[in-house]
Short mmCIF file of C-alpha atoms in Angstrom, two decimals:
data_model
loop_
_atom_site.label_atom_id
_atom_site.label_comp_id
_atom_site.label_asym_id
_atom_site.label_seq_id
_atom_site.Cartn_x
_atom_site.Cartn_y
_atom_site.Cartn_z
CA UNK A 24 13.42 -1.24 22.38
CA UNK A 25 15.14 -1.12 18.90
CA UNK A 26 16.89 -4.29 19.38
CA UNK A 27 13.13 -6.02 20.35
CA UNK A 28 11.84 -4.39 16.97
CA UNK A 29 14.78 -5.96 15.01
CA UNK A 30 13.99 -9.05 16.44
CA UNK A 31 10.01 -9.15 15.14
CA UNK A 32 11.28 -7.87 11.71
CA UNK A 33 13.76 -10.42 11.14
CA UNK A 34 12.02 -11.53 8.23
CA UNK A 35 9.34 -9.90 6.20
CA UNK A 36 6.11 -11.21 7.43
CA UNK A 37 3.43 -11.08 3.80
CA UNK A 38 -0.02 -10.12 4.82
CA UNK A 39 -1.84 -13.80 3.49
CA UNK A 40 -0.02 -15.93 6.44
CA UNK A 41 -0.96 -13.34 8.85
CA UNK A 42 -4.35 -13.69 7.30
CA UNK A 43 -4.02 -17.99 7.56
CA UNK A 44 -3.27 -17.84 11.04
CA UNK A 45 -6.23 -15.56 12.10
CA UNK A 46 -8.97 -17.60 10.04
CA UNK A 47 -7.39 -20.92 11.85
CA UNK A 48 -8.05 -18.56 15.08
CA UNK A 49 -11.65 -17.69 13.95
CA UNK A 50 -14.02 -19.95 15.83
CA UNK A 51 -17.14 -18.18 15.80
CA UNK A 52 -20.21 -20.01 14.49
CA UNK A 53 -23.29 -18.12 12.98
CA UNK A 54 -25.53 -20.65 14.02
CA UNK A 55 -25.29 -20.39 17.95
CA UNK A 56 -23.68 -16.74 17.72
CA UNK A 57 -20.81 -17.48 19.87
CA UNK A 58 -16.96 -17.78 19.19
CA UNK A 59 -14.47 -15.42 18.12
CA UNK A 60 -14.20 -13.17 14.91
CA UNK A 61 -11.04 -11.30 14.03
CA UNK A 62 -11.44 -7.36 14.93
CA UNK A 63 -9.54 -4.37 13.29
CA UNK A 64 -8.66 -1.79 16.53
CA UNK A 65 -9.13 2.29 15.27
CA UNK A 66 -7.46 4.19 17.72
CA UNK A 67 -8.94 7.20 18.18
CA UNK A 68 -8.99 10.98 20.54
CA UNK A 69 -11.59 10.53 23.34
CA UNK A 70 -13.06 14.14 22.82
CA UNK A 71 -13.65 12.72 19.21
CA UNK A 72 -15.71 9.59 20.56
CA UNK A 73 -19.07 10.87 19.72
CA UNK A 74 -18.18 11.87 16.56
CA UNK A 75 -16.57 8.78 15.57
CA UNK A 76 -19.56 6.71 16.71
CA UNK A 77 -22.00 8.64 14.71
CA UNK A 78 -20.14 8.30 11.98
CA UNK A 79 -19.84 4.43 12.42
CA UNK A 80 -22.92 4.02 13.30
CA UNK A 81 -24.11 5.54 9.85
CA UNK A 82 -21.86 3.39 7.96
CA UNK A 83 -22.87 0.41 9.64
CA UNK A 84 -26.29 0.99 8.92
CA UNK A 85 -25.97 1.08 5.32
CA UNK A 86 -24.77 -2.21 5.55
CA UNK A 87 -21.00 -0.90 4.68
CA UNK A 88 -19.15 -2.95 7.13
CA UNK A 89 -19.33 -6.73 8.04
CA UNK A 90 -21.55 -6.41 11.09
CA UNK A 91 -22.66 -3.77 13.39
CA UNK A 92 -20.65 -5.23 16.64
CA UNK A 93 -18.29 -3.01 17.99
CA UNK A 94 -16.69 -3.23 20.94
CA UNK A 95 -15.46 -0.08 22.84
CA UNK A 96 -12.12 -0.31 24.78
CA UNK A 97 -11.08 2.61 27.25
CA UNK A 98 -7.49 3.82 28.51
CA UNK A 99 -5.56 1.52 29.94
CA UNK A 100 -7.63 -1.88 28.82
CA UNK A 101 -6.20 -4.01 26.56
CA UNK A 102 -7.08 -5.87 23.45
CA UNK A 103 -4.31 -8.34 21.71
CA UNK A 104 -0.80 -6.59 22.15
CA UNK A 105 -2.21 -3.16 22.74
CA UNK A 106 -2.82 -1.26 25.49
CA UNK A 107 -5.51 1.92 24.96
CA UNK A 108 -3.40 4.99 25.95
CA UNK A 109 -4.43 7.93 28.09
CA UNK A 110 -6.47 10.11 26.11
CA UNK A 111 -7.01 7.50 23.72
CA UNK A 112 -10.17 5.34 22.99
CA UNK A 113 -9.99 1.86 21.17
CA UNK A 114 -12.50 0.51 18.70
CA UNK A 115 -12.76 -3.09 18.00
CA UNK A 116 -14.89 -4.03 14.99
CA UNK A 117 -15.58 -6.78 12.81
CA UNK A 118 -12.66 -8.02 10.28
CA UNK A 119 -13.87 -9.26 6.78
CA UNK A 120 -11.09 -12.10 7.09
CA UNK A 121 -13.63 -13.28 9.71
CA UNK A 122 -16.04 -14.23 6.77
CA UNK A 123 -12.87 -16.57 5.21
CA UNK A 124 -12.20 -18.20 9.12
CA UNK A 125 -16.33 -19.16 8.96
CA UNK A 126 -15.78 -20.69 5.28
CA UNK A 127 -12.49 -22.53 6.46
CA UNK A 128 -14.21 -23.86 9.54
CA UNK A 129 -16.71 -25.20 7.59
CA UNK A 130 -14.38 -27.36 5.69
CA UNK A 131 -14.03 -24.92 3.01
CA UNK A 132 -10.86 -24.08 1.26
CA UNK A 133 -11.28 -21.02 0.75
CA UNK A 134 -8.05 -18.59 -0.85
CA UNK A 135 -8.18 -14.91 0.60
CA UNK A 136 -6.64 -13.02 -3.12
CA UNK A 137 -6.67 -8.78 -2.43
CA UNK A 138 -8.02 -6.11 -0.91
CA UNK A 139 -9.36 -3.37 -3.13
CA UNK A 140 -11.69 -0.38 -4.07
CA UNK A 141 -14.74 -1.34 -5.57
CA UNK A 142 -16.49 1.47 -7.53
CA UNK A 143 -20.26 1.77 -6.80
CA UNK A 144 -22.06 3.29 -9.39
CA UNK A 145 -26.09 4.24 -8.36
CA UNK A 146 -25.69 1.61 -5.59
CA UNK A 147 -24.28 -1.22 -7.46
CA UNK A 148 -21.03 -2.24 -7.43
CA UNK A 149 -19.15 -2.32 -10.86
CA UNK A 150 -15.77 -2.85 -10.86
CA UNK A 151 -12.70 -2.67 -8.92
CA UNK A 152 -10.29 0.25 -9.25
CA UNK A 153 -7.47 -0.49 -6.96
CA UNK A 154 -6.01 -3.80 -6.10
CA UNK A 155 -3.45 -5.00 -3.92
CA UNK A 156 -3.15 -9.11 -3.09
CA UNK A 157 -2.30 -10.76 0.40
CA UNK A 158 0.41 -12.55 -0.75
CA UNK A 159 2.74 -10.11 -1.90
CA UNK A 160 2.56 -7.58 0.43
CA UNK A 161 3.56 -7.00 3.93
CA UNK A 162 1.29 -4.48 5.01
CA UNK A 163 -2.45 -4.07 4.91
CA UNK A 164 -3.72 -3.48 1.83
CA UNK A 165 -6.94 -1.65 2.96
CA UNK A 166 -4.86 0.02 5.39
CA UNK A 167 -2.69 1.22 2.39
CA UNK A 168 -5.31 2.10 0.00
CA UNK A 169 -7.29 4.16 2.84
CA UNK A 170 -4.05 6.49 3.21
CA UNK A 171 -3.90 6.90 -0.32
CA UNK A 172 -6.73 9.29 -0.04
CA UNK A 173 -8.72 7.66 -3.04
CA UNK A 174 -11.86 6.51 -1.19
CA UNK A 175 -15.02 8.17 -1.23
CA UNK A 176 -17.46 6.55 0.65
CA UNK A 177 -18.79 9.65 2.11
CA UNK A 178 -19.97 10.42 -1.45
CA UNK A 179 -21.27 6.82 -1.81
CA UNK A 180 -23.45 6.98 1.85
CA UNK A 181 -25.00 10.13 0.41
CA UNK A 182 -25.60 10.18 -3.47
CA UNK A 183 -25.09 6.15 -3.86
CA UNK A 184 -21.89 6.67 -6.13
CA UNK A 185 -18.12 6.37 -4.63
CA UNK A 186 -15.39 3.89 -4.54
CA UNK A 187 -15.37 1.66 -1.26
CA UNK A 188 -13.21 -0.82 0.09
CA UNK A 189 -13.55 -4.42 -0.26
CA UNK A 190 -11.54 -7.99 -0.72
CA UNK A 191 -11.84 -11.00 -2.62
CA UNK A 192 -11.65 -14.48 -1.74
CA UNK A 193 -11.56 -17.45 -4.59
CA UNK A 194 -13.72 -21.14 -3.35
CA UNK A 195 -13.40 -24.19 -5.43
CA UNK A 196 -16.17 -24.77 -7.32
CA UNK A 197 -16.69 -28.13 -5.77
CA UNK A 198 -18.23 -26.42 -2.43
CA UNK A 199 -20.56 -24.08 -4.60
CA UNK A 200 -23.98 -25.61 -2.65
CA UNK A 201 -21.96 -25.61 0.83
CA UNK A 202 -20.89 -21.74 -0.01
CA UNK A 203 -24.73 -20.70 -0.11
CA UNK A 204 -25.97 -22.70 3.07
CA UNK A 205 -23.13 -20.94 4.62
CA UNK A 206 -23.92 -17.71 3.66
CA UNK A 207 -27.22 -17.96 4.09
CA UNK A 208 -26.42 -18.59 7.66
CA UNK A 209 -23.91 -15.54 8.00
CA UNK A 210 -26.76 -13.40 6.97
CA UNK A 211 -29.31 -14.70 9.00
CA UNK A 212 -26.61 -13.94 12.21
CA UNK A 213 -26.69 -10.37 11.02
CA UNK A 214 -23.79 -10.33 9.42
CA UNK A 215 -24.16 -7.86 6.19
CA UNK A 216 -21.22 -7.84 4.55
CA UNK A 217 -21.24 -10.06 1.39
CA UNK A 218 -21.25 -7.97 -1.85
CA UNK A 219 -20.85 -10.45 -4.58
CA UNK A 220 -21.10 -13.90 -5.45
CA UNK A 221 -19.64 -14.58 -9.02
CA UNK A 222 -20.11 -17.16 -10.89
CA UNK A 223 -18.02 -20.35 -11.60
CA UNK A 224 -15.26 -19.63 -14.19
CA UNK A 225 -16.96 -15.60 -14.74
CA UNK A 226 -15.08 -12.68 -13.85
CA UNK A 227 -16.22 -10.90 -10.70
CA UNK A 228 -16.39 -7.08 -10.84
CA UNK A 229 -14.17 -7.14 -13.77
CA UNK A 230 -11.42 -9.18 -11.93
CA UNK A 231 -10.63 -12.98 -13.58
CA UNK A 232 -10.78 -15.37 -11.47
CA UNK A 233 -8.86 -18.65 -11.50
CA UNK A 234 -10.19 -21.79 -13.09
CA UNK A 235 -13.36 -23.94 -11.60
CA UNK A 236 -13.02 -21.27 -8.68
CA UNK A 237 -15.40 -18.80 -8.12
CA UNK A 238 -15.10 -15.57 -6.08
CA UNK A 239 -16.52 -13.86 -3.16
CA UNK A 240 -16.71 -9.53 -2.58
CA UNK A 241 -16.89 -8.62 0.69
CA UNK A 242 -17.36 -5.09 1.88
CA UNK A 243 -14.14 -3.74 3.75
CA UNK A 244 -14.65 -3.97 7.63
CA UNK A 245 -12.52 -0.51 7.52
CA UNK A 246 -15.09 1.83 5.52
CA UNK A 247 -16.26 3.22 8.76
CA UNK A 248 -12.79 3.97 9.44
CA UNK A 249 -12.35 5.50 5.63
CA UNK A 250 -15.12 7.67 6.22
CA UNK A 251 -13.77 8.76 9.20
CA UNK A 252 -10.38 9.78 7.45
CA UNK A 253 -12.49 11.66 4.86
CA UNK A 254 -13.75 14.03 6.96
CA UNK A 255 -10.87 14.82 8.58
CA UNK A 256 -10.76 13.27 12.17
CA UNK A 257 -7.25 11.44 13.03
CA UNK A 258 -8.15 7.59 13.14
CA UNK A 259 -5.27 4.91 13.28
CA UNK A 260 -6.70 1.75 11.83
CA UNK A 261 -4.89 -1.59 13.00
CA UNK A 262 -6.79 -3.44 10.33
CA UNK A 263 -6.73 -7.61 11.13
CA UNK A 264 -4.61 -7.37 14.69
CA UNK A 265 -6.29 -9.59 17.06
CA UNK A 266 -9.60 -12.50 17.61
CA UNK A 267 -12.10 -11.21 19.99
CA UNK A 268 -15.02 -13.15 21.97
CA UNK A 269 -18.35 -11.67 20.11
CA UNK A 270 -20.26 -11.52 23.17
CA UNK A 271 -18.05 -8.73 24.37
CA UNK A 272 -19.34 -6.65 21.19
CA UNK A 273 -22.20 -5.07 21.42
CA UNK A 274 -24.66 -4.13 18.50
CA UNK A 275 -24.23 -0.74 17.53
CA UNK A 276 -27.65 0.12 17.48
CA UNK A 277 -27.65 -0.45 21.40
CA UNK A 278 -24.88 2.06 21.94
CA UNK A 279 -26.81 5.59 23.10
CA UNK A 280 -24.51 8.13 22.17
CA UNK B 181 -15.70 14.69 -14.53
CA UNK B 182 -16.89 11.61 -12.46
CA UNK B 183 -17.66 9.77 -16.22
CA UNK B 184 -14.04 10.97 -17.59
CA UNK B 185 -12.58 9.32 -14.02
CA UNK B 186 -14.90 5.81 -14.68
CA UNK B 187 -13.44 5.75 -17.97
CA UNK B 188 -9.73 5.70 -17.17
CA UNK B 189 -10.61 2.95 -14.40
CA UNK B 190 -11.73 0.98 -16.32
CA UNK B 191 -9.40 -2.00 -15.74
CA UNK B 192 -7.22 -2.03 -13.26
CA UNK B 193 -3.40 -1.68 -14.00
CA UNK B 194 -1.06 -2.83 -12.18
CA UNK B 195 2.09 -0.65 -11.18
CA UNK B 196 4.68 -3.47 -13.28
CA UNK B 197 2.53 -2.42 -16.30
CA UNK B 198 2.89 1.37 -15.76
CA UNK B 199 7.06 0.51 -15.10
CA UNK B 200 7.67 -1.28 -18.50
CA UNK B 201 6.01 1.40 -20.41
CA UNK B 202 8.16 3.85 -18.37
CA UNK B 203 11.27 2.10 -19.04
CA UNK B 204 10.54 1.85 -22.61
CA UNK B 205 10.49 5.70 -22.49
CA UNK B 206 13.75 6.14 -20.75
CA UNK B 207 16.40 7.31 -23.53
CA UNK B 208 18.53 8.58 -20.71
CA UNK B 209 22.41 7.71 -21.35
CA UNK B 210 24.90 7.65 -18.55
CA UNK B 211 27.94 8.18 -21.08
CA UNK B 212 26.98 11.39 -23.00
CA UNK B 213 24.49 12.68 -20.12
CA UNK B 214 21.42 13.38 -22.53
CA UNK B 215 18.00 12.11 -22.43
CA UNK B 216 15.09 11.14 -20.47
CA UNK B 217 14.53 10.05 -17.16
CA UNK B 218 11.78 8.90 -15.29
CA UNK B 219 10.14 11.31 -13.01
CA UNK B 220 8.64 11.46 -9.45
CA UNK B 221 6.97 14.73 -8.49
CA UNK B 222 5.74 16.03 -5.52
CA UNK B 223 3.49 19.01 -4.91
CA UNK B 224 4.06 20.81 -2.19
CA UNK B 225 2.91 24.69 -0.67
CA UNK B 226 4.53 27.74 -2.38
CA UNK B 227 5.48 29.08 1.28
CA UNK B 228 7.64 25.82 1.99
CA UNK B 229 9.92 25.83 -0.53
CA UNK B 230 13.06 26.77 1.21
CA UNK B 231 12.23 24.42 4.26
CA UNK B 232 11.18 21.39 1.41
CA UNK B 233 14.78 22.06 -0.77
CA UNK B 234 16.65 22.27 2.28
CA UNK B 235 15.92 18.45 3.36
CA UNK B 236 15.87 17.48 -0.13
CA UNK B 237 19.30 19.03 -0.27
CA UNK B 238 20.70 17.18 2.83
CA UNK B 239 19.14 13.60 1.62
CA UNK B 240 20.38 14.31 -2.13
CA UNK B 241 23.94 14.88 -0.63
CA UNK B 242 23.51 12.34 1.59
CA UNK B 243 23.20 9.63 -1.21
CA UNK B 244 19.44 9.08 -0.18
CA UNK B 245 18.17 9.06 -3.38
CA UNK B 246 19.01 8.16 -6.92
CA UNK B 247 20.10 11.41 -8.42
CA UNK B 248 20.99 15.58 -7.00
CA UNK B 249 18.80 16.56 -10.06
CA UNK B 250 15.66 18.24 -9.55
CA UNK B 251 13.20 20.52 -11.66
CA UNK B 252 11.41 23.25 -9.79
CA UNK B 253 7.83 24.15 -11.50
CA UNK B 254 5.91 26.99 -10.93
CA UNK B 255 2.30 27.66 -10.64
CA UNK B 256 1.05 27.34 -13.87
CA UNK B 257 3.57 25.18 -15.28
CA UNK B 258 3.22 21.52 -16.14
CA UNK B 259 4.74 19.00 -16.52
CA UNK B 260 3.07 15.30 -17.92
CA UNK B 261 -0.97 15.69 -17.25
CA UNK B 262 0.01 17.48 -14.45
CA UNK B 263 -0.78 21.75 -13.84
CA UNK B 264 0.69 23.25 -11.13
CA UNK B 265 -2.09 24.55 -9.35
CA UNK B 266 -2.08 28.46 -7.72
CA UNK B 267 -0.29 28.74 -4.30
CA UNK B 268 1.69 25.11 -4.90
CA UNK B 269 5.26 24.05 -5.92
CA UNK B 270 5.99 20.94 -8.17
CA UNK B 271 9.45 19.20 -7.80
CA UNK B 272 10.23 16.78 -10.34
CA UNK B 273 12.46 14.68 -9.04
CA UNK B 274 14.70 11.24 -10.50
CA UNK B 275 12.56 7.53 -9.73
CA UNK B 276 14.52 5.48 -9.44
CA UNK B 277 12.74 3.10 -11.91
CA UNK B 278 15.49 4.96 -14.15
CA UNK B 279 18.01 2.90 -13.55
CA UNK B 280 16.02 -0.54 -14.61
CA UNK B 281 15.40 1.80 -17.94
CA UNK B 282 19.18 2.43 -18.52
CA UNK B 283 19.20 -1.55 -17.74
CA UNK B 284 17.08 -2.33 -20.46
CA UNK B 285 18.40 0.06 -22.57
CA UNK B 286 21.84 -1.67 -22.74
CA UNK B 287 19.82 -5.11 -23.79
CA UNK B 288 19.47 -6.29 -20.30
CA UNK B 289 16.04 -8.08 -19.08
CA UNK B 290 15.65 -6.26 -16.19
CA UNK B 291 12.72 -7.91 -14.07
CA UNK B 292 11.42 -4.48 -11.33
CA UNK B 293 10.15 -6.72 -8.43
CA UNK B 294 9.07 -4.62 -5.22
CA UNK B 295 9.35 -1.73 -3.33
CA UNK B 296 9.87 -2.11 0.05
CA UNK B 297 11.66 -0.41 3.55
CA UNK B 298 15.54 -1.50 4.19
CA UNK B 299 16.15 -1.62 7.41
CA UNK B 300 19.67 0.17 8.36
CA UNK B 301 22.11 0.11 11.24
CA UNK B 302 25.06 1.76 11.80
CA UNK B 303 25.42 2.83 7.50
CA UNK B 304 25.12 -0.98 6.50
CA UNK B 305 21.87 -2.02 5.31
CA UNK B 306 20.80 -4.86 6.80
CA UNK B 307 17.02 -6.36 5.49
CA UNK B 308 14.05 -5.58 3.53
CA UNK B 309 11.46 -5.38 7.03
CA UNK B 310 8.35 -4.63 4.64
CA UNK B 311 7.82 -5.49 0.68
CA UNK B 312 4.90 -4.92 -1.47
CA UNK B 313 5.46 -6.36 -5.30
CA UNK B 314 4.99 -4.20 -8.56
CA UNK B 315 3.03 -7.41 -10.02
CA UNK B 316 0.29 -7.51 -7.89
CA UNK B 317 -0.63 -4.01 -6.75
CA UNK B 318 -2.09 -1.14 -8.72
CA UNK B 319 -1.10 2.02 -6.15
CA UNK B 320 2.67 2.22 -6.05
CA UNK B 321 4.85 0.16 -3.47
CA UNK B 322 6.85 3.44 -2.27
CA UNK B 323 3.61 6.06 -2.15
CA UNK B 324 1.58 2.95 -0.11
CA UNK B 325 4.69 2.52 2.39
CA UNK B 326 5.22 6.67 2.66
CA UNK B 327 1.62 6.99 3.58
CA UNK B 328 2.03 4.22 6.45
CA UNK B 329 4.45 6.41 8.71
CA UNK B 330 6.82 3.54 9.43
CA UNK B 331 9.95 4.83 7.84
CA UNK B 332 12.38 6.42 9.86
CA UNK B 333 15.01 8.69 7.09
CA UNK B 334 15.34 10.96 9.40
CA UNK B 335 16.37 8.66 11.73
CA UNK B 336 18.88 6.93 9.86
CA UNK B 337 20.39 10.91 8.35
CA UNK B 338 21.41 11.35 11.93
CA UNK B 339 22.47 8.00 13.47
CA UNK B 340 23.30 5.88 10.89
CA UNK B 341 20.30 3.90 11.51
CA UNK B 342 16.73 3.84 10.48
CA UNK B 343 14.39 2.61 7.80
CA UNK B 344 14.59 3.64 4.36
CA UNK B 345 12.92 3.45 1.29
CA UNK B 346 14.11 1.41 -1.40
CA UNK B 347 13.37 -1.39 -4.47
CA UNK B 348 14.35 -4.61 -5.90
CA UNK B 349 14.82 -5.57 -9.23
CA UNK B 350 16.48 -9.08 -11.17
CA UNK B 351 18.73 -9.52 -13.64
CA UNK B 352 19.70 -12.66 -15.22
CA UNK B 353 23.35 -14.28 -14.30
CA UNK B 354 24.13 -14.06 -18.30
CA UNK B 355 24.55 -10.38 -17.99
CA UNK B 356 26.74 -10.77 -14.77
CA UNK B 357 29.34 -8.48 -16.25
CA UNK B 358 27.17 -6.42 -19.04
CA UNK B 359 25.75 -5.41 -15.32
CA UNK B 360 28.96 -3.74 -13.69
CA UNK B 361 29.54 -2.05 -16.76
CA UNK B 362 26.52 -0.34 -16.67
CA UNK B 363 26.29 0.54 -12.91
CA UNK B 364 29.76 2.18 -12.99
CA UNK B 365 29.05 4.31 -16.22
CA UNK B 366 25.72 4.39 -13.90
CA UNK B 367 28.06 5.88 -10.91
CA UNK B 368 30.41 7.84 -13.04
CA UNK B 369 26.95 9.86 -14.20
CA UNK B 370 26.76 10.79 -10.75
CA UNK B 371 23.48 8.98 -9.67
CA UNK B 372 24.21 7.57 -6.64
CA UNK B 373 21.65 5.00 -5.74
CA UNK B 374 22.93 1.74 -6.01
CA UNK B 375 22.61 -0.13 -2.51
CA UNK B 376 23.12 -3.30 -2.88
CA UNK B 377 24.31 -6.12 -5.88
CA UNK B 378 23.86 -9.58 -4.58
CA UNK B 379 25.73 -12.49 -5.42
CA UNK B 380 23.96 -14.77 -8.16
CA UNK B 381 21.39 -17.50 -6.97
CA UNK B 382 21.83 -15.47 -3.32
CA UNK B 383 19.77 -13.86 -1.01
CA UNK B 384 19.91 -10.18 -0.95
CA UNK B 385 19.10 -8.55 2.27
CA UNK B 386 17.38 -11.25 3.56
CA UNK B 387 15.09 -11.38 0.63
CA UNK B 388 15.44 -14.74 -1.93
CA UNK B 389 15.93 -14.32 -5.69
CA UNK B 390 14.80 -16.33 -8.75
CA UNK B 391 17.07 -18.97 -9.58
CA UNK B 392 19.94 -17.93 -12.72
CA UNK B 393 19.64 -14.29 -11.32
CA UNK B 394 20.72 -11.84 -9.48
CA UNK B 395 19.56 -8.83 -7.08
CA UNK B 396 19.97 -5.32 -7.05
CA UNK B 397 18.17 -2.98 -4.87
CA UNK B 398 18.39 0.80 -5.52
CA UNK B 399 17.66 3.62 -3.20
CA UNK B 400 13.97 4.91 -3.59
CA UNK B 401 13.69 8.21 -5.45
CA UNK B 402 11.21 9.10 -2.49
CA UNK B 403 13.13 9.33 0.30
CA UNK B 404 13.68 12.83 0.67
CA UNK B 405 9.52 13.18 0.60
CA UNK B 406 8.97 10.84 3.59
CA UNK B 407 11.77 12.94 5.59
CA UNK B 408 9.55 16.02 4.33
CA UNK B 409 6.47 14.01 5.97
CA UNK B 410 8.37 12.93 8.76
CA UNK B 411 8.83 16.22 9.37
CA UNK B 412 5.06 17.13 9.29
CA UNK B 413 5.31 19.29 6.04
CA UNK B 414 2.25 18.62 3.56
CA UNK B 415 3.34 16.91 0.43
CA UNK B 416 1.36 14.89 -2.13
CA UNK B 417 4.11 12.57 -4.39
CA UNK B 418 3.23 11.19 -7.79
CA UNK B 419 5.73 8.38 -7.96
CA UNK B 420 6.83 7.12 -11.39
CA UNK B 421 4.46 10.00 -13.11
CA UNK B 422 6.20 10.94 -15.91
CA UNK B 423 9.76 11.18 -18.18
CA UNK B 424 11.72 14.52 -18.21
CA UNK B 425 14.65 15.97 -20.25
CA UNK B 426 17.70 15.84 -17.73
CA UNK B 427 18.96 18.96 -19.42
CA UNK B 428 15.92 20.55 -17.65
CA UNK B 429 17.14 19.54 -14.33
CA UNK B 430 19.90 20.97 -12.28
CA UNK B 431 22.26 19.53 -9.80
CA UNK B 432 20.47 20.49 -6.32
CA UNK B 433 23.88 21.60 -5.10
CA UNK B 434 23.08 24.30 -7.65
CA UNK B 435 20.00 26.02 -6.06
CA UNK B 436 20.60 28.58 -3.88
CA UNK B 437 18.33 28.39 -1.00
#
């Protein structure tokens, strides 16, 4: 078991060529609906299902998540390399990477640069806070700002103020008109997750961005997960682990709980 | 409150920036003993003091960390911005970030890269397994990997092997011998955190190095807080949160428990 560990460590894997490999993975197409999206898996306690799903539910309501598909996964049913343990319910949602793996399969070179904390002020967004890029670091950085403790998107659901999570993604300004038509269509699948669109050469939410690029702010497919944390109920958050088929998601709204 | 927090967000620093201006401050001299250091400190509950300074004890003699010195501070007390709040404990602790200050101190361009986890078997370390650089993240490297639960001190404080906390840092080949100077007036101080001094232009554990310079990764200050978590005792660390006067610290072999 140790040895088998060593082995998969052997050299320090950064989180952007994780990322690379999961957007090449990404083939699901807004237009007909179908293909596969990258997931983060919350592992959760089964007596705390209910719960959870409210929660979610709530969050992905307010539009703070990519989409509202969810896909539930009971003991002993796997999903990637994991297996759901007794006691134990999986939850497979949306991934904000998936938004990049559209882009790329569109022809767009598109740069995933950081996850973050984007304060909300009054229900816009104003700045980010917290910043931690892709290429430099080995673990998640929404996964390591959520244990931090320093979200509040509880607060934000209920008075409109609190820091969330997010990332940011740079596009050359060359595909500018492709970027919209492509959005466009993300939004009319459902999709809800795009908070920003900067402008060329203009800093985004007080981040610079590099030259003829412009950037993209998308909310944090793990702020149903963050909320979760903030009140208190143990949730471990495999943020970008596996692709899943969309049509074995279903839309949360269709979940009776 | 909320307008005092927006304020002090207002850009977004990144932990490098924080580490300069921290080294800068270090006046700390290995040869007389005198000066300042650069502090971590941890808050933990009044009624688990003994259990807290025990482990810190056993990973302080162990040579888990950089220094035996600690500062014990009482409710009420402070100690940078920080009170010590009723019913808590603070424990100011050496970062290891000290050492790079000494480093600079003596006229040598130290460069702090990451923070990361060393993987080690039987006593020997072996490879970095995760990294997360001081350039490009604004929460700090060692809290962000704590908060993960993937180290394993404990672990390696009985068999030799496990994953432990530690950081990088280059110095240019020019001050090849200014260097060993240094880390054995460094050693003769009694701090005992010096892992690892690669070979110029060389990898050091597993981990490449700017061309001209050289490696040396140093035990992270924070290892005796992830045994306390690993342990399943509450404690909230403040890495790199402020300089203190050694001659307010004592020698941890010291304190009777």
């Amino acid at each position: 078991m140790q040895k088998q560990e060593n082995k998969k460590d052997y050299q320090v894997q950064f989180t952007l060529s994780k990322i690379v490999n999961l957007m090449f993975s990404t083939t699901y197409d807004p237009k007909t609906g179908k293909g596969d999206v990258i997931a983060n898996v919350s592992i959760i306690n089964k007596h705390d299902l209910n719960r959870v799903l409210e929660i979610f539910k709530t969050a992905m309501m307010s539009g703070l998540t990519v989409s509202p598909f969810i896909k539930i996964l009971h003991e002993g049913e796997s999903i990637g390399d994991l297996t759901i343990k007794e006691g134990k319910i999986g939850l497979a949602t949306m991934c904000s990477i998936t938004i990049d793996g559209i882009l790329l399969k569109r022809g767009i070179l598109v740069n995933p640069k950081f996850g973050g904390l984007v304060q909300i002020e009054e229900g816009s967004p104003v700045r980010f806070t917290d910043v931690l890029t892709y290429a430099s670091t080995s673990i998640d950085p929404l996964e390591a700002l959520m244990s931090q403790e320093i979200t509040s998107v509880t607060q934000m659901i209920s008075t409109g103020s609190g820091k969330i999570l997010a990332n940011l993604r740079e596009v050359p300004i060359a595909a500018r008109y492709d970027i919209d038509h492509v959005l466009s269509d993300i939004m009319d699948a459902g999709l809800s997750g795009i908070l920003e669109v900067g402008e060329p050469n203009r800093k985004i939410l007080d981040v610079p961005i590099e030259r003829d690029h412009l950037g993209i702010v998308v909310i944090g497919g793990t702020n149903p997960m963050a909320i979760v944390r903030e009140h208190g109920i143990p949730i471990e958050t495999n943020a970008m682990s596996t692709i899943v088929d969309i049509t074995e998601m279903s839309d949360i709204k269709d979940i009776n709980l």
